[in-house]
Tab-separated table of C-alpha atoms in Angstrom:
chain	number	residue	atom	x	y	z
A	1255	MET	CA	0.028	-0.053	0.015
A	1256	SER	CA	1.188	3.566	-0.814
A	1257	ILE	CA	0.017	7.088	-1.310
A	1258	ARG	CA	1.939	9.205	-3.304
A	1259	ILE	CA	1.851	12.182	-5.858
A	1260	LEU	CA	1.525	11.205	-9.474
A	1261	LYS	CA	4.616	12.780	-11.639
A	1262	ALA	CA	4.079	13.901	-15.197
A	1263	SER	CA	7.045	11.377	-15.953
A	1264	GLU	CA	5.260	8.424	-14.654
A	1265	ILE	CA	2.237	8.807	-17.205
A	1266	ASN	CA	1.997	6.029	-19.502
A	1267	ASP	CA	-1.104	3.988	-21.323
A	1268	GLU	CA	-1.651	1.820	-18.514
A	1269	VAL	CA	-1.518	4.610	-15.700
A	1270	GLN	CA	-3.922	6.698	-18.292
A	1271	ILE	CA	-6.224	3.471	-18.769
A	1272	ARG	CA	-6.525	2.822	-14.906
A	1273	ILE	CA	-7.221	6.109	-13.887
A	1274	ALA	CA	-9.825	6.853	-16.570
A	1275	ASP	CA	-11.552	3.412	-15.479
A	1276	LEU	CA	-11.552	4.541	-11.906
A	1277	TYR	CA	-13.181	8.115	-13.110
A	1278	ARG	CA	-15.708	6.200	-14.815
A	1279	GLN	CA	-16.760	4.728	-11.634
A	1280	LEU	CA	-17.543	8.364	-10.445
A	1281	ASN	CA	-18.839	10.133	-13.507
A	1282	PRO	CA	-19.445	7.599	-16.472
A	1283	ASP	CA	-20.842	10.157	-18.506
A	1284	ASN	CA	-18.293	12.989	-18.056
A	1285	LYS	CA	-15.803	13.814	-21.026
A	1286	GLN	CA	-12.367	13.067	-19.388
A	1287	ARG	CA	-9.082	14.853	-19.984
A	1288	THR	CA	-5.856	13.083	-20.319
A	1289	LEU	CA	-3.504	13.146	-17.303
A	1290	LYS	CA	-0.797	14.870	-19.655
A	1291	GLU	CA	-3.171	17.692	-19.795
A	1292	ILE	CA	-3.830	17.817	-16.242
A	1293	ILE	CA	-0.746	17.213	-14.800
A	1294	THR	CA	1.395	20.418	-16.138
A	1295	VAL	CA	3.405	23.144	-14.520
A	1296	GLN	CA	0.747	25.775	-15.658
A	1297	ASN	CA	-2.357	23.720	-14.413
A	1298	ASN	CA	-1.527	23.643	-10.392
A	1299	VAL	CA	-3.042	20.217	-9.873
A	1300	LEU	CA	-1.655	17.610	-7.372
A	1301	VAL	CA	-2.909	14.141	-8.210
A	1302	LEU	CA	-2.539	11.655	-5.538
A	1303	ILE	CA	-2.580	7.804	-6.314
A	1304	TYR	CA	-3.377	5.020	-3.712
A	1305	GLN	CA	-1.676	1.786	-4.785
A	1306	ILE	CA	-2.007	-1.774	-3.645
A	1307	ASP	CA	0.504	-4.038	-5.068
A	1308	HIS	CA	1.491	-1.481	-7.499
A	1309	LYS	CA	-2.218	-1.224	-8.889
A	1310	ILE	CA	-4.020	2.034	-8.602
A	1311	VAL	CA	-7.170	1.764	-6.572
A	1312	GLY	CA	-7.618	5.334	-5.485
A	1313	ILE	CA	-7.130	8.844	-6.839
A	1314	ALA	CA	-7.672	12.264	-5.555
A	1315	LEU	CA	-7.079	15.963	-7.063
A	1316	LEU	CA	-6.193	19.078	-5.414
A	1317	SER	CA	-6.215	22.250	-7.544
A	1318	THR	CA	-4.841	25.364	-6.196
A	1319	TYR	CA	-5.085	28.942	-7.200
A	1320	LYS	CA	-4.768	32.601	-5.675
A	1321	VAL	CA	-7.442	35.287	-5.637
A	1322	ILE	CA	-7.819	38.452	-3.621
A	1323	SER	CA	-9.564	36.729	-0.688
A	1324	GLY	CA	-7.110	34.142	-0.472
A	1325	TYR	CA	-4.737	31.074	-1.574
A	1326	ARG	CA	-7.328	28.165	-1.817
A	1327	GLY	CA	-7.423	24.343	-2.876
A	1328	MET	CA	-10.174	22.612	-4.488
A	1329	VAL	CA	-10.751	18.869	-4.093
A	1330	ASP	CA	-11.829	16.925	-7.141
A	1331	ASP	CA	-12.195	13.575	-8.474
A	1332	VAL	CA	-12.189	11.500	-5.315
A	1333	VAL	CA	-12.382	7.896	-6.398
A	1334	VAL	CA	-11.873	4.580	-4.772
A	1335	ASP	CA	-12.351	1.429	-6.840
A	1336	ILE	CA	-15.476	-0.257	-5.952
A	1337	ASN	CA	-14.183	-3.086	-5.029
A	1338	GLN	CA	-11.878	-1.444	-2.569
A	1339	ARG	CA	-14.518	0.871	-0.943
A	1340	GLY	CA	-15.169	0.765	2.824
A	1341	LYS	CA	-11.362	0.214	3.665
A	1342	GLY	CA	-10.527	3.814	4.715
A	1343	ILE	CA	-8.968	4.343	1.542
A	1344	GLY	CA	-10.863	7.632	0.748
A	1345	ARG	CA	-9.885	8.720	3.908
A	1346	LYS	CA	-6.243	8.202	3.721
A	1347	LEU	CA	-6.265	10.166	0.437
A	1348	MET	CA	-8.159	13.009	1.998
A	1349	VAL	CA	-5.873	13.283	5.034
A	1350	ARG	CA	-2.847	13.258	2.538
A	1351	LEU	CA	-4.462	16.197	0.448
A	1352	ILE	CA	-5.001	18.118	3.718
A	1353	GLU	CA	-1.443	17.608	4.850
A	1354	GLU	CA	-0.282	18.957	1.333
A	1355	GLY	CA	-2.645	21.766	1.550
A	1356	GLU	CA	-0.932	22.809	4.707
A	1357	LYS	CA	2.715	22.269	3.398
A	1358	MET	CA	1.477	24.839	0.745
A	1359	LYS	CA	0.077	27.144	3.097
A	1360	LEU	CA	-3.488	27.117	1.830
A	1361	ASP	CA	-5.952	29.534	3.562
A	1362	GLU	CA	-8.753	27.033	2.966
A	1363	ILE	CA	-9.578	23.751	0.990
A	1364	LEU	CA	-13.328	23.549	-0.716
A	1365	LEU	CA	-15.000	20.916	-2.223
A	1366	PHE	CA	-18.268	19.964	-3.938
A	1367	THR	CA	-20.033	16.441	-3.632
A	1368	GLY	CA	-23.552	15.566	-4.743
A	1369	HIS	CA	-26.076	15.545	-1.912
A	1370	HIS	CA	-26.991	11.798	-2.632
A	1371	ARG	CA	-23.357	10.838	-1.778
A	1372	ALA	CA	-23.995	10.140	2.214
A	1373	PRO	CA	-20.621	8.224	2.801
A	1374	ALA	CA	-18.458	11.043	0.941
A	1375	LYS	CA	-20.344	13.633	2.985
A	1376	ALA	CA	-19.822	11.766	6.023
A	1377	LEU	CA	-16.166	11.362	5.272
A	1378	TYR	CA	-15.691	15.155	4.299
A	1379	GLU	CA	-17.507	16.351	7.794
A	1380	SER	CA	-15.442	13.927	9.986
A	1381	LEU	CA	-12.375	15.610	8.512
A	1382	GLY	CA	-13.786	18.946	9.427
A	1383	PHE	CA	-15.208	20.184	6.301
A	1384	LYS	CA	-18.450	22.286	6.760
A	1385	LEU	CA	-21.360	22.771	4.331
A	1386	ARG	CA	-21.314	26.196	3.257
A	1387	ASP	CA	-24.661	28.420	3.397
A	1388	SER	CA	-24.198	29.605	-0.306
A	1389	GLY	CA	-25.438	28.786	-3.728
A	1390	LEU	CA	-23.301	27.086	-6.335
A	1391	TYR	CA	-24.072	28.163	-9.932
A	1392	ASN	CA	-22.569	26.559	-12.779
A	1393	LEU	CA	-22.484	27.252	-16.740
A	1394	LYS	CA	-21.639	24.447	-18.986
A	1395	MET	CA	-19.453	25.613	-21.736
A	1396	ALA	CA	-19.744	24.559	-25.309
A	1397	ASN	CA	-16.203	23.380	-26.368
């Protein structure tokens, strides 16, 4: 078992396919970007992977950005393989993301999750995340 940051130099077809398969377990209908598009200096995204016997069974991403109100991190795409759920892998990934955020001296870490994702909500709340009393709007761009 290991949790580590995926480096751009480690991206190959096998890694890309495995992470794409994992992501489909979370959002089967969403268009995916390639890891080569995601893991760039300009993109400010940290990709954590959780491996068991060298097989990637979990991922979590932390994007960072600076705005007038602070230095923020945004958690995205936390996925644990369906066959490995309930073993604390999601918690370990989130704890490591929080540790990385502390190292970066982020002012806050944000995340969004669906209201129907009860286990995810319970995990995030147990780690100290609070539900904001604000509205989230989105605009899908045609591209």
